[in-house]
JSON list of C-alpha atoms in Angstrom, two decimals:
[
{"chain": "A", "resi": 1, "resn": "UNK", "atom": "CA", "xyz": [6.18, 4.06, 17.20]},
{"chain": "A", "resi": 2, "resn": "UNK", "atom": "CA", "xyz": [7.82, 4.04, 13.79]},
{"chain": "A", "resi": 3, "resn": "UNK", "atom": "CA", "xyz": [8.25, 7.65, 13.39]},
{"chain": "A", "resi": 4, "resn": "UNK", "atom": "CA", "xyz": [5.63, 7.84, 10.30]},
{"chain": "A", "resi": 5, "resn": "UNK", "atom": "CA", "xyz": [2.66, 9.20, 10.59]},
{"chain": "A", "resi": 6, "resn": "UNK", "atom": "CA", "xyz": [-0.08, 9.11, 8.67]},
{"chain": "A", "resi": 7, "resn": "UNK", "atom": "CA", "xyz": [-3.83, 10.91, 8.45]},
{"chain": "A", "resi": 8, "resn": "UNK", "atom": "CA", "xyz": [-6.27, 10.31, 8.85]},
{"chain": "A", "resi": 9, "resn": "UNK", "atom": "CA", "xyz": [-6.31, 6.90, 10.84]},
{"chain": "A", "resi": 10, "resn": "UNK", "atom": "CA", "xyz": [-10.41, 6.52, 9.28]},
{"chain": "A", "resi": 11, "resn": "UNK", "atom": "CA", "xyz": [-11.82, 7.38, 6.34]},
{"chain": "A", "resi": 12, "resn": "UNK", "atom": "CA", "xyz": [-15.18, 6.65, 5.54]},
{"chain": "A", "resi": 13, "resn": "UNK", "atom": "CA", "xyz": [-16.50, 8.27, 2.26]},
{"chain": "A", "resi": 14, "resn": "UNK", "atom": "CA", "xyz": [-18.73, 6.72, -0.54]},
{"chain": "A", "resi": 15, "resn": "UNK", "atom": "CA", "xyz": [-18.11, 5.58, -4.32]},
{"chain": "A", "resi": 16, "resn": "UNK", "atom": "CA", "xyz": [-17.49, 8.32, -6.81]},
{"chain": "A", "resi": 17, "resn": "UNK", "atom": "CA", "xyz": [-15.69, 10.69, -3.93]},
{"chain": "A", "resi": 18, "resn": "UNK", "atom": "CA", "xyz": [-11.99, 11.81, -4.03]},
{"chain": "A", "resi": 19, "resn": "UNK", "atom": "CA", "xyz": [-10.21, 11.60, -0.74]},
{"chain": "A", "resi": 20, "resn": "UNK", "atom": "CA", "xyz": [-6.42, 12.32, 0.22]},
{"chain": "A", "resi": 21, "resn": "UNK", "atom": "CA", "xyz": [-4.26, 10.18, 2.84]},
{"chain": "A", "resi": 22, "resn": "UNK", "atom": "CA", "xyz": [-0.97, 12.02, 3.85]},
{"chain": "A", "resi": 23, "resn": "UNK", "atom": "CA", "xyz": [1.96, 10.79, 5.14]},
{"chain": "A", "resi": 24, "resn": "UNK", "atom": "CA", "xyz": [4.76, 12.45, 7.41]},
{"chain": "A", "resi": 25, "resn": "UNK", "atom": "CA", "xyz": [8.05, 10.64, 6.93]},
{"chain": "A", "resi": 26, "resn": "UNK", "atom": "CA", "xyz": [10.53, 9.73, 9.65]},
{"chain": "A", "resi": 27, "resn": "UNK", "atom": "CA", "xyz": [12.62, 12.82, 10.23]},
{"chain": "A", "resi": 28, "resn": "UNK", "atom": "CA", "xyz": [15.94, 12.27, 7.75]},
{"chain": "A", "resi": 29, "resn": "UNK", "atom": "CA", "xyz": [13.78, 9.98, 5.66]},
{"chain": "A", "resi": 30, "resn": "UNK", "atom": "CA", "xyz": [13.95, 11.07, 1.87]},
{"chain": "A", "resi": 31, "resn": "UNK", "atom": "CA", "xyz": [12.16, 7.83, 0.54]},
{"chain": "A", "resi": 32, "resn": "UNK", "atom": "CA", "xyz": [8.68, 7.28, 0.38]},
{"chain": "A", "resi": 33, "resn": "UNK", "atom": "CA", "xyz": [6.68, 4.20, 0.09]},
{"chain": "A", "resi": 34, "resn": "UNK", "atom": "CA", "xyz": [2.52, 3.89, -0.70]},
{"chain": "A", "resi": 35, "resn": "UNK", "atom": "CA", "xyz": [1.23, 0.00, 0.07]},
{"chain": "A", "resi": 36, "resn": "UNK", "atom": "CA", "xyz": [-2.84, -0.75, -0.48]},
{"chain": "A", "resi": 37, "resn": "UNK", "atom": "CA", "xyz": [-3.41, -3.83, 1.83]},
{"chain": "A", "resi": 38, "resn": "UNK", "atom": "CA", "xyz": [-6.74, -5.70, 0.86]},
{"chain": "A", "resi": 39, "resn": "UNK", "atom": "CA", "xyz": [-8.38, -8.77, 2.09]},
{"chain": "A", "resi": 40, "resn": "UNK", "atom": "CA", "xyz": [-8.19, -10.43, -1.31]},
{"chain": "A", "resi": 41, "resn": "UNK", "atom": "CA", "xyz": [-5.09, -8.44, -3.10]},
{"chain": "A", "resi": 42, "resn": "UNK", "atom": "CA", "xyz": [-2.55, -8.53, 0.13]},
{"chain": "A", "resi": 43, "resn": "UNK", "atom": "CA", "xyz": [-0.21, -6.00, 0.68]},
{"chain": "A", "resi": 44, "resn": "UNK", "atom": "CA", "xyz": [0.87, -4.52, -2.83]},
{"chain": "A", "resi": 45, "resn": "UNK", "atom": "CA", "xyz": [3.32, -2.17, -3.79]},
{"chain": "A", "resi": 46, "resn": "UNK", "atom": "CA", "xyz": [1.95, 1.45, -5.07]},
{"chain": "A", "resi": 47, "resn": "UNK", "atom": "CA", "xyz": [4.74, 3.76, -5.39]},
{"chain": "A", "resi": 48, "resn": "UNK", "atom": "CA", "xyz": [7.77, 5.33, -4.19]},
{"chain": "A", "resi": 49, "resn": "UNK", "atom": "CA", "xyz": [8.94, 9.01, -4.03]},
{"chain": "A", "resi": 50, "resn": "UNK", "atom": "CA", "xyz": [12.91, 10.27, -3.08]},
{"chain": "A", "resi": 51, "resn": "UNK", "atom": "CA", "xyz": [13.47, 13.24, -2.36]},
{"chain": "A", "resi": 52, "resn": "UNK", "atom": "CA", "xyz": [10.68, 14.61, -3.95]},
{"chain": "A", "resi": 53, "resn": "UNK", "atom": "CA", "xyz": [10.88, 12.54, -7.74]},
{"chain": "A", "resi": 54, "resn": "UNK", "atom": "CA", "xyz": [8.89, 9.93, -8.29]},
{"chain": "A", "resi": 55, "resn": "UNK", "atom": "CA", "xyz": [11.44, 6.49, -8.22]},
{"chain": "A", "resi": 56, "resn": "UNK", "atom": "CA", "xyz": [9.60, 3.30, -8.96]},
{"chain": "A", "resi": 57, "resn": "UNK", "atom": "CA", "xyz": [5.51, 2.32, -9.65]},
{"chain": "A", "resi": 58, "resn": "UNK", "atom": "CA", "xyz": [3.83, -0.63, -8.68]},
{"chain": "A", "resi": 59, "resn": "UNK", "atom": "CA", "xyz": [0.36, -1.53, -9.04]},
{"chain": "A", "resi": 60, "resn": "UNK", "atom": "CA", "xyz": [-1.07, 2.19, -8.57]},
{"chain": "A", "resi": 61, "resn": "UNK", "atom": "CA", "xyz": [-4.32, 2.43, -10.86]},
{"chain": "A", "resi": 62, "resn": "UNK", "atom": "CA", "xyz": [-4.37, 5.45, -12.92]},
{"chain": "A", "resi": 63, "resn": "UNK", "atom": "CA", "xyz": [-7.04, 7.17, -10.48]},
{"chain": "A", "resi": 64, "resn": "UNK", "atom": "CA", "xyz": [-4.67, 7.23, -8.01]},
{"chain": "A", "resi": 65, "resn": "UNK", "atom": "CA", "xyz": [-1.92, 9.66, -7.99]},
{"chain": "A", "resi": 66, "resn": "UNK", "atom": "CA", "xyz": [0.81, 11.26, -5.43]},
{"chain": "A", "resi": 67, "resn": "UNK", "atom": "CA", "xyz": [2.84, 13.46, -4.65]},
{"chain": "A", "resi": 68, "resn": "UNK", "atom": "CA", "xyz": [6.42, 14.57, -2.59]},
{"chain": "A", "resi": 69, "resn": "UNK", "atom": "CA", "xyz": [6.33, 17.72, -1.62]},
{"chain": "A", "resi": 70, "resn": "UNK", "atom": "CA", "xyz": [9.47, 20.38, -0.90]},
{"chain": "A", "resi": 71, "resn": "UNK", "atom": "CA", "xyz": [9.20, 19.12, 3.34]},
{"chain": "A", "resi": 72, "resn": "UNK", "atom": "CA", "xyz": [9.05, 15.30, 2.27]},
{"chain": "A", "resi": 73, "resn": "UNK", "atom": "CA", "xyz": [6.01, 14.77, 3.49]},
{"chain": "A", "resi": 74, "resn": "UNK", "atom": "CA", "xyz": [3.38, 12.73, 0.90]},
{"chain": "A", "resi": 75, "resn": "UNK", "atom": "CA", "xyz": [0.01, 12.80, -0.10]},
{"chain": "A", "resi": 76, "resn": "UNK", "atom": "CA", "xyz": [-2.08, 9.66, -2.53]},
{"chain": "A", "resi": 77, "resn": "UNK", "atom": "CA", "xyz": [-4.89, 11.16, -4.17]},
{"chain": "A", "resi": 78, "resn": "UNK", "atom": "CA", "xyz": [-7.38, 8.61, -4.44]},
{"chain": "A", "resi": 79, "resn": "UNK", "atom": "CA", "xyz": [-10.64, 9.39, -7.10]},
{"chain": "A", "resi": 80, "resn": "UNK", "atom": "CA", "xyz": [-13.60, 8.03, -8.54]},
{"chain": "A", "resi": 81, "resn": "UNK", "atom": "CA", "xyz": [-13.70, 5.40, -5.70]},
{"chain": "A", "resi": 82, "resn": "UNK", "atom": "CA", "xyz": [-15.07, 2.42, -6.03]},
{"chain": "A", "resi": 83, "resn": "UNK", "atom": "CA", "xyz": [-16.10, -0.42, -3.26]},
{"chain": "A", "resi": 84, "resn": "UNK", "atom": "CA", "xyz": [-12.54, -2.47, -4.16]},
{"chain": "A", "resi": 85, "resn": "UNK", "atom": "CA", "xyz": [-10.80, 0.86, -3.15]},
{"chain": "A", "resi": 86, "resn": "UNK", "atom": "CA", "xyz": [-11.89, -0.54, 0.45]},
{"chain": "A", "resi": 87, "resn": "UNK", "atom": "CA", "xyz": [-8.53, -1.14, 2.16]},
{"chain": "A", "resi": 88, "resn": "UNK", "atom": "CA", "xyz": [-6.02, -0.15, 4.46]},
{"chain": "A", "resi": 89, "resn": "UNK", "atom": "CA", "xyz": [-3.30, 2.15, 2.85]},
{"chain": "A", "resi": 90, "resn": "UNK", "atom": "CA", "xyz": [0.10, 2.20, 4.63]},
{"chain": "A", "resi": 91, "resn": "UNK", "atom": "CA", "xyz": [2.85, 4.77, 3.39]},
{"chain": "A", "resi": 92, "resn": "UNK", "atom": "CA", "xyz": [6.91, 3.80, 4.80]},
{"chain": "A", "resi": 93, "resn": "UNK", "atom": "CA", "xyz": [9.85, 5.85, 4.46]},
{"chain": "A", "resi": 94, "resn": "UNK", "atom": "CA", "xyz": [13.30, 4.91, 4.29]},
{"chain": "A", "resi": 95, "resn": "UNK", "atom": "CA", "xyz": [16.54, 7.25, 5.05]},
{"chain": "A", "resi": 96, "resn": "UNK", "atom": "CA", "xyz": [17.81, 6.51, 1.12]},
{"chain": "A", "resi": 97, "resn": "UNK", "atom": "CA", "xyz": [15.70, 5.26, -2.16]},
{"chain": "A", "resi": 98, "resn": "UNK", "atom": "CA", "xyz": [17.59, 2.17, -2.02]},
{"chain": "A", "resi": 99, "resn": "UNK", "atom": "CA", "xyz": [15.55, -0.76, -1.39]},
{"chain": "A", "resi": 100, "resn": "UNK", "atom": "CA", "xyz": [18.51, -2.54, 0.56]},
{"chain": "A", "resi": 101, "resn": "UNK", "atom": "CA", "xyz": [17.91, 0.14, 3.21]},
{"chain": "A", "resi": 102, "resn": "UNK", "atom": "CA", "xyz": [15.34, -0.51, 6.50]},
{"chain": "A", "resi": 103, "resn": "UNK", "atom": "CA", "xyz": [11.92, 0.79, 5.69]},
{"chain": "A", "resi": 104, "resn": "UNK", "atom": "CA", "xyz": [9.52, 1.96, 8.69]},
{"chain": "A", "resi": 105, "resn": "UNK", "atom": "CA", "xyz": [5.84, 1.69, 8.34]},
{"chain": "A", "resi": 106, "resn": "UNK", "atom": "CA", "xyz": [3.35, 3.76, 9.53]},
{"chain": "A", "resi": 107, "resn": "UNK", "atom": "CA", "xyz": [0.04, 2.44, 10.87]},
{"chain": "A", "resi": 108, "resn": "UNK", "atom": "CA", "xyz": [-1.95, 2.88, 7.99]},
{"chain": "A", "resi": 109, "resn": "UNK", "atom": "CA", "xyz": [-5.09, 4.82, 6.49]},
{"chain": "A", "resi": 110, "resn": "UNK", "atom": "CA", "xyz": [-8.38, 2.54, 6.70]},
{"chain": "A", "resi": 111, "resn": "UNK", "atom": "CA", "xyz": [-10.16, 3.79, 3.92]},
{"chain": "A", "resi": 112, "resn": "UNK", "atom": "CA", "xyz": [-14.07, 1.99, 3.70]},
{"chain": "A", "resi": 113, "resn": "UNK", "atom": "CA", "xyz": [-15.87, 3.30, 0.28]},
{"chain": "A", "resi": 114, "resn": "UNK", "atom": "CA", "xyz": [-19.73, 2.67, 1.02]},
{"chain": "B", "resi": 1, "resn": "UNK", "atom": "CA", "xyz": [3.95, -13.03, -13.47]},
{"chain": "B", "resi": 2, "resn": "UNK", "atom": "CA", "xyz": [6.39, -13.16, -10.61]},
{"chain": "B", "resi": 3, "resn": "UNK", "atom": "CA", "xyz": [4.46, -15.30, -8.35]},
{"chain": "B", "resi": 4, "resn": "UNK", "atom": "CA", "xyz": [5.58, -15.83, -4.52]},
{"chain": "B", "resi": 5, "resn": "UNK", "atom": "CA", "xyz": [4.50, -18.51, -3.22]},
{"chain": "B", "resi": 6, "resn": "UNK", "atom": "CA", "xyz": [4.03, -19.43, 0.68]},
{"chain": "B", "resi": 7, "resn": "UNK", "atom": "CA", "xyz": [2.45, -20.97, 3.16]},
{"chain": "B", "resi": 8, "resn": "UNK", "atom": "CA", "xyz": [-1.03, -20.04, 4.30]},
{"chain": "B", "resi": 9, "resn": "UNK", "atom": "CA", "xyz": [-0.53, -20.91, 7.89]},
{"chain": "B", "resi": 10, "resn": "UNK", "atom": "CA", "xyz": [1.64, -22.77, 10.27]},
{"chain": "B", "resi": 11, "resn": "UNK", "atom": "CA", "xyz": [1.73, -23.80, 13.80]},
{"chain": "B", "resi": 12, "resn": "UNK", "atom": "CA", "xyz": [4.30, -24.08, 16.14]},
{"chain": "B", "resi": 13, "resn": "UNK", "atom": "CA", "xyz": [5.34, -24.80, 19.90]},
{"chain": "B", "resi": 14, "resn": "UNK", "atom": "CA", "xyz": [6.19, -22.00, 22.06]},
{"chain": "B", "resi": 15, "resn": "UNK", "atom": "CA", "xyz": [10.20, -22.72, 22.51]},
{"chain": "B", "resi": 16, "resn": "UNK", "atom": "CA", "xyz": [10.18, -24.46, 19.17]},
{"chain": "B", "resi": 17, "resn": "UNK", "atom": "CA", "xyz": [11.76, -24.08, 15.68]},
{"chain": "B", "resi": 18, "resn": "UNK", "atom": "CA", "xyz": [9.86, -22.88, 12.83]},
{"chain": "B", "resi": 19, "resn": "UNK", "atom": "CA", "xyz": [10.44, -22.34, 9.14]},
{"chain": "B", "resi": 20, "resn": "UNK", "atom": "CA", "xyz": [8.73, -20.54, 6.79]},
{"chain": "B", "resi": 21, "resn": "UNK", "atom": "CA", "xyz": [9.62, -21.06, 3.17]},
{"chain": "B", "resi": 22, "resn": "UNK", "atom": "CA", "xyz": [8.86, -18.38, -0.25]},
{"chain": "B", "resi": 23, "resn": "UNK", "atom": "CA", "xyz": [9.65, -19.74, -3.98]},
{"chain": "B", "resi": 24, "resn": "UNK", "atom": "CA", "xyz": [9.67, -16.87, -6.40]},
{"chain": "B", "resi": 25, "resn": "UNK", "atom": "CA", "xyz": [10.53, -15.98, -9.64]},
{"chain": "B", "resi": 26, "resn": "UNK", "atom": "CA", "xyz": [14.10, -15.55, -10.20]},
{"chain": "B", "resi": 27, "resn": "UNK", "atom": "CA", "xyz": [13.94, -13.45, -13.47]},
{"chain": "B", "resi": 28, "resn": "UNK", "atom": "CA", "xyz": [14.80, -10.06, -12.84]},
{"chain": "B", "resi": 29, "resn": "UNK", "atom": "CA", "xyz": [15.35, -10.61, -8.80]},
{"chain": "B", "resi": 30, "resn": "UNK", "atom": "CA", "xyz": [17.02, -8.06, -7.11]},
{"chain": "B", "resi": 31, "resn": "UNK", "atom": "CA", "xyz": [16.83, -9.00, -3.30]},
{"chain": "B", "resi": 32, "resn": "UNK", "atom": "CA", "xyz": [14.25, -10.66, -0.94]},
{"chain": "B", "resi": 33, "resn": "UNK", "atom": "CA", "xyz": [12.86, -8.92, 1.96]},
{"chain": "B", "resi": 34, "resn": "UNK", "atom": "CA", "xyz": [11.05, -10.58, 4.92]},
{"chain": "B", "resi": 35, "resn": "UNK", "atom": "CA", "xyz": [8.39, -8.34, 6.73]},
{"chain": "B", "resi": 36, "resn": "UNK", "atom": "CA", "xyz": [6.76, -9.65, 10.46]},
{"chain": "B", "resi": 37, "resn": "UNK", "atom": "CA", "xyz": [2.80, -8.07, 10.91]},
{"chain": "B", "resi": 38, "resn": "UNK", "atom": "CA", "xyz": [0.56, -8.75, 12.91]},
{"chain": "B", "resi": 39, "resn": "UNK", "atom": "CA", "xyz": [-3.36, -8.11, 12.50]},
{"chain": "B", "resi": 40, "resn": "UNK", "atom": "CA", "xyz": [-4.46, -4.90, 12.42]},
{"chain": "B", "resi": 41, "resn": "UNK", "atom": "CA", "xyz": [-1.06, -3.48, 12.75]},
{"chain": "B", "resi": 42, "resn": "UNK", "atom": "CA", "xyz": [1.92, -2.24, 10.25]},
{"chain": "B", "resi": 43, "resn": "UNK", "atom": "CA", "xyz": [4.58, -4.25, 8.78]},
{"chain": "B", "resi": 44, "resn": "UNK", "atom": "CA", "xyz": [7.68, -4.46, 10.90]},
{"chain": "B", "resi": 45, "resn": "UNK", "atom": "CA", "xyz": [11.27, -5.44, 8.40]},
{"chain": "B", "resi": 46, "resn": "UNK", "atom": "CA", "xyz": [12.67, -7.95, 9.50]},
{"chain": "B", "resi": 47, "resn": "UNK", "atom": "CA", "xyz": [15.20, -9.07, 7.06]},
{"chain": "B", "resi": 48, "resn": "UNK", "atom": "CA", "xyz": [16.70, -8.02, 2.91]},
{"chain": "B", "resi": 49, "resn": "UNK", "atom": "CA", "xyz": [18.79, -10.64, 1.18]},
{"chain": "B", "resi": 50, "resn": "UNK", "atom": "CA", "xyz": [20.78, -10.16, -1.78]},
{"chain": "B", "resi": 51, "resn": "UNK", "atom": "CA", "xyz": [23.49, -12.70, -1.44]},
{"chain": "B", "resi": 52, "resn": "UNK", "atom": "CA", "xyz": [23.07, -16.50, -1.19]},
{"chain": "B", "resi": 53, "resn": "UNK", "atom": "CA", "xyz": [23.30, -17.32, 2.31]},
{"chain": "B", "resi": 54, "resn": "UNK", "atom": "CA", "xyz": [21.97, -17.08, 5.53]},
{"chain": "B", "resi": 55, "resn": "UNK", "atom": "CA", "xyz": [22.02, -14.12, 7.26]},
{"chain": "B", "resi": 56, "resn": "UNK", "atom": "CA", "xyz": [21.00, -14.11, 11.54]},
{"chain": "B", "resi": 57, "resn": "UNK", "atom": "CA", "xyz": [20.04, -11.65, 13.83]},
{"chain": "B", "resi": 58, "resn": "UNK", "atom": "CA", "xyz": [19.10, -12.71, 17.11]},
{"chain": "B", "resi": 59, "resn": "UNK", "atom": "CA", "xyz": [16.20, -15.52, 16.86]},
{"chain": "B", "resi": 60, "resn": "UNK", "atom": "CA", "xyz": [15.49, -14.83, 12.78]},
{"chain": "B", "resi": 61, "resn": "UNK", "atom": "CA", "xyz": [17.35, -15.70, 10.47]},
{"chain": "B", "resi": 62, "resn": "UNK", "atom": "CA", "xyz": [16.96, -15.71, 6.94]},
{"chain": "B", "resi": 63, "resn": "UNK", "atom": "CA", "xyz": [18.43, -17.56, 4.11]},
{"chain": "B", "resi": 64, "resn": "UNK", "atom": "CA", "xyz": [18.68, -17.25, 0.53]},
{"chain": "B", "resi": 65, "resn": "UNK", "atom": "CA", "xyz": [19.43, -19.34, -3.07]},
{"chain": "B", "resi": 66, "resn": "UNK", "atom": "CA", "xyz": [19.19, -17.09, -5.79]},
{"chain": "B", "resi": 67, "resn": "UNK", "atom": "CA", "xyz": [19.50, -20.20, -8.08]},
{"chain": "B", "resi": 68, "resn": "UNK", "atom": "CA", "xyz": [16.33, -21.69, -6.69]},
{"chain": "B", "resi": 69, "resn": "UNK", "atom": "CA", "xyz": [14.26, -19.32, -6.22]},
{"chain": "B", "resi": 70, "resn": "UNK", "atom": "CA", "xyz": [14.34, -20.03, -2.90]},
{"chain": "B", "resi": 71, "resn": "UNK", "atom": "CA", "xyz": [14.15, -18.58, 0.87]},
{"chain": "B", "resi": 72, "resn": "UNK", "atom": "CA", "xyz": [13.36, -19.43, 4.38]},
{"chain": "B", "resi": 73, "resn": "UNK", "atom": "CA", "xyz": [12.65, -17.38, 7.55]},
{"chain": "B", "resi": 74, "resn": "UNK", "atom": "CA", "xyz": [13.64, -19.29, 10.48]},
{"chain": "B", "resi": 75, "resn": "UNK", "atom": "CA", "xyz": [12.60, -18.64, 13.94]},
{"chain": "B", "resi": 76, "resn": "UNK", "atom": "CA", "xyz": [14.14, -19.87, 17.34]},
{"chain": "B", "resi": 77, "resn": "UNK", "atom": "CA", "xyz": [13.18, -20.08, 20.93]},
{"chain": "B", "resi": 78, "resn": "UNK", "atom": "CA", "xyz": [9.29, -19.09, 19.70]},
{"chain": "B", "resi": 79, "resn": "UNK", "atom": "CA", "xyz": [7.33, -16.97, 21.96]},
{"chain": "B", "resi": 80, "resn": "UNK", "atom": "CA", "xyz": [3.61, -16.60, 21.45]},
{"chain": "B", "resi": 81, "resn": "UNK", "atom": "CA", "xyz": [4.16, -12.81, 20.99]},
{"chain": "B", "resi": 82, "resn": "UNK", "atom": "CA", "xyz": [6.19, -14.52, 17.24]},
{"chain": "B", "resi": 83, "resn": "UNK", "atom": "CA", "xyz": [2.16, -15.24, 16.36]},
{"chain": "B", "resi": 84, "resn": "UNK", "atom": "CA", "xyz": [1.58, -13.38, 13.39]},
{"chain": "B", "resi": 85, "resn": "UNK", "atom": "CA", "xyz": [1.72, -12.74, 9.63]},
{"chain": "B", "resi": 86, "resn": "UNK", "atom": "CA", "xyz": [5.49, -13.56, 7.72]},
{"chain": "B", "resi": 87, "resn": "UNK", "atom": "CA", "xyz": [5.18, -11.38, 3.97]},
{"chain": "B", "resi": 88, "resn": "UNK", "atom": "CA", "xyz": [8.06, -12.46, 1.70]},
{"chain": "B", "resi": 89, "resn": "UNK", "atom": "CA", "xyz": [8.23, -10.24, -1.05]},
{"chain": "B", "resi": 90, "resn": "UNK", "atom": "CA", "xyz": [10.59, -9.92, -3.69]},
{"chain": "B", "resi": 91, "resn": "UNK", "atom": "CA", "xyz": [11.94, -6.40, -5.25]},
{"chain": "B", "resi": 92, "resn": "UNK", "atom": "CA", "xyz": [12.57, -7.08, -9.12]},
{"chain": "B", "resi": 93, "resn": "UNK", "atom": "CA", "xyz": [14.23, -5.20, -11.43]},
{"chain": "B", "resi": 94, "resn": "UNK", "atom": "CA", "xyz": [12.48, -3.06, -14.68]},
{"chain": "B", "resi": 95, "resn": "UNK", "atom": "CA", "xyz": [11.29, -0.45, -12.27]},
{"chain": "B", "resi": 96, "resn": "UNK", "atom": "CA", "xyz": [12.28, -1.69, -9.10]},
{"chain": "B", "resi": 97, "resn": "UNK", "atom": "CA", "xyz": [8.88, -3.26, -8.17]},
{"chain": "B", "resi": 98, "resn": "UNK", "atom": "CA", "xyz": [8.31, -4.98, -5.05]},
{"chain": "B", "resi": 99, "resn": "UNK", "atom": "CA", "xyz": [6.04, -7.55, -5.02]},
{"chain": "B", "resi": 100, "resn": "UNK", "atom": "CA", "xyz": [4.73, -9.45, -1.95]},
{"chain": "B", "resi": 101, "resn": "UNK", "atom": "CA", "xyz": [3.24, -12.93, -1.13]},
{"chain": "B", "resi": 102, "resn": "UNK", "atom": "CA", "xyz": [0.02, -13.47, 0.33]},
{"chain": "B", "resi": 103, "resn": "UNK", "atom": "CA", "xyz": [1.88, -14.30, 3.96]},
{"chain": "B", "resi": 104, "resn": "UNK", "atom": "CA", "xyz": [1.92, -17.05, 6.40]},
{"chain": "B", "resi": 105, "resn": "UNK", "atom": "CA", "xyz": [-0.29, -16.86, 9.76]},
{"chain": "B", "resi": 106, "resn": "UNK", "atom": "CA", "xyz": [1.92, -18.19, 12.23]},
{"chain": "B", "resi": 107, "resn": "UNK", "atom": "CA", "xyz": [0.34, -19.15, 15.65]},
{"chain": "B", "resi": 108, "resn": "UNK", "atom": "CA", "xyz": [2.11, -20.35, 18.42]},
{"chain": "B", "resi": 109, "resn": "UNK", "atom": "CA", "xyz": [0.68, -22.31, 20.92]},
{"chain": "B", "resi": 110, "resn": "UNK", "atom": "CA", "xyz": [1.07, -23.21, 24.68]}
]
């Protein structure tokens, strides 16, 4: 057990629906990582949140947003889905937003958009 | 782009030495991590490298050439529980973006 926890484990919804997929850092942890892992994209960067700001952006689409909130915990806001939103979403949190520091996953959202 | 390039798959003895090599992009590189997963789970870290060199800890170690674009995983003593997927990925600079390889499906056999 990392220490991250995320909800829900399943999500099933269909295309055109808006879901949310929170994440509950490691206690101490002030960095936040999203990660969309799809069978034909891999494992790809989203974002990253420290300490509540928003530090670095990857490869989030512009339907897709998050957030930090004042307790660290994290929330993606995914909308208008679409079938190639079908993947599993893992959020990691480190103690610092350095990058050089150990990141700890959690076991990931399964999102399926039917 | 900033390709990173890996094997698809390997196969190894159980006891045996195995390698797993990532080429990447070396403009804007700002450290290399190595991440262990295997299917269906999370992404365990095993390994960041910012300095040429190889750096161990306990059967992995990992070893980087900033030059070449270059760095391997290397595992000892293999145990089939070391079957899974190796992700290279490479953090890069301009908005600290970490981008990951496809992986390499280890198995270890018998």
């Amino acid at each position: 057990d990392s220490g991250v926890t995320q909800t829900p484990k399943h999500l099933i919804t269909a295309t055109g629906q808006r879901v949310t997929l929170r994440c509950s850092p490691r206690s101490g942890d002030l960095s936040v990582y999203w990660y969309q892992q799809s069978l034909d994209q891999g494992l790809q960067f989203l974002i990253q949140y420290y300490n509540g700001e928003e530090r670095a952006k990857g490869n989030i689409l512009e339907r897709f947003s998050a957030q930090q909130f004042p307790d660290l915990h994290s929330e993606l806001n995914l909308s208008s889905l679409e079938l190639g939103d079908s993947a599993l979403y893992f959020c990691a949190s480190s103690v610092t937003g350095g990058w050089d520091t150990e990141a700890f996953f959690g076991q990931g959202t399964r999102l399926t958009v039917v | 782009g900033q390709n990173i390039d890996q094997p698809t798959e390997m196969t190894a003895t159980e006891g045996a030495i195995v390698q797993i090599n990532c080429t990447y992009q070396t403009s804007g590189f700002n450290g290399l991590f190595w991440y262990q997963q295997h299917a269906g789970e999370a992404p365990t870290f095993l390994s960041y490298n910012v300095l040429d060199g190889l750096e161990e800890k306990g059967r992995f170690s990992s070893f980087l050439s900033r030059s070449k674009g270059y760095s391997y995983l290397l595992l000892k003593e293999l145990q089939m529980k070391d079957s899974a997927s190796y992700l290279c990925a490479v953090l890069y600079t301009g908005g600290f973006k970490t981008i990951f390889g496809a992986g390499t499906r280890l198995f270890v056999k018998a």
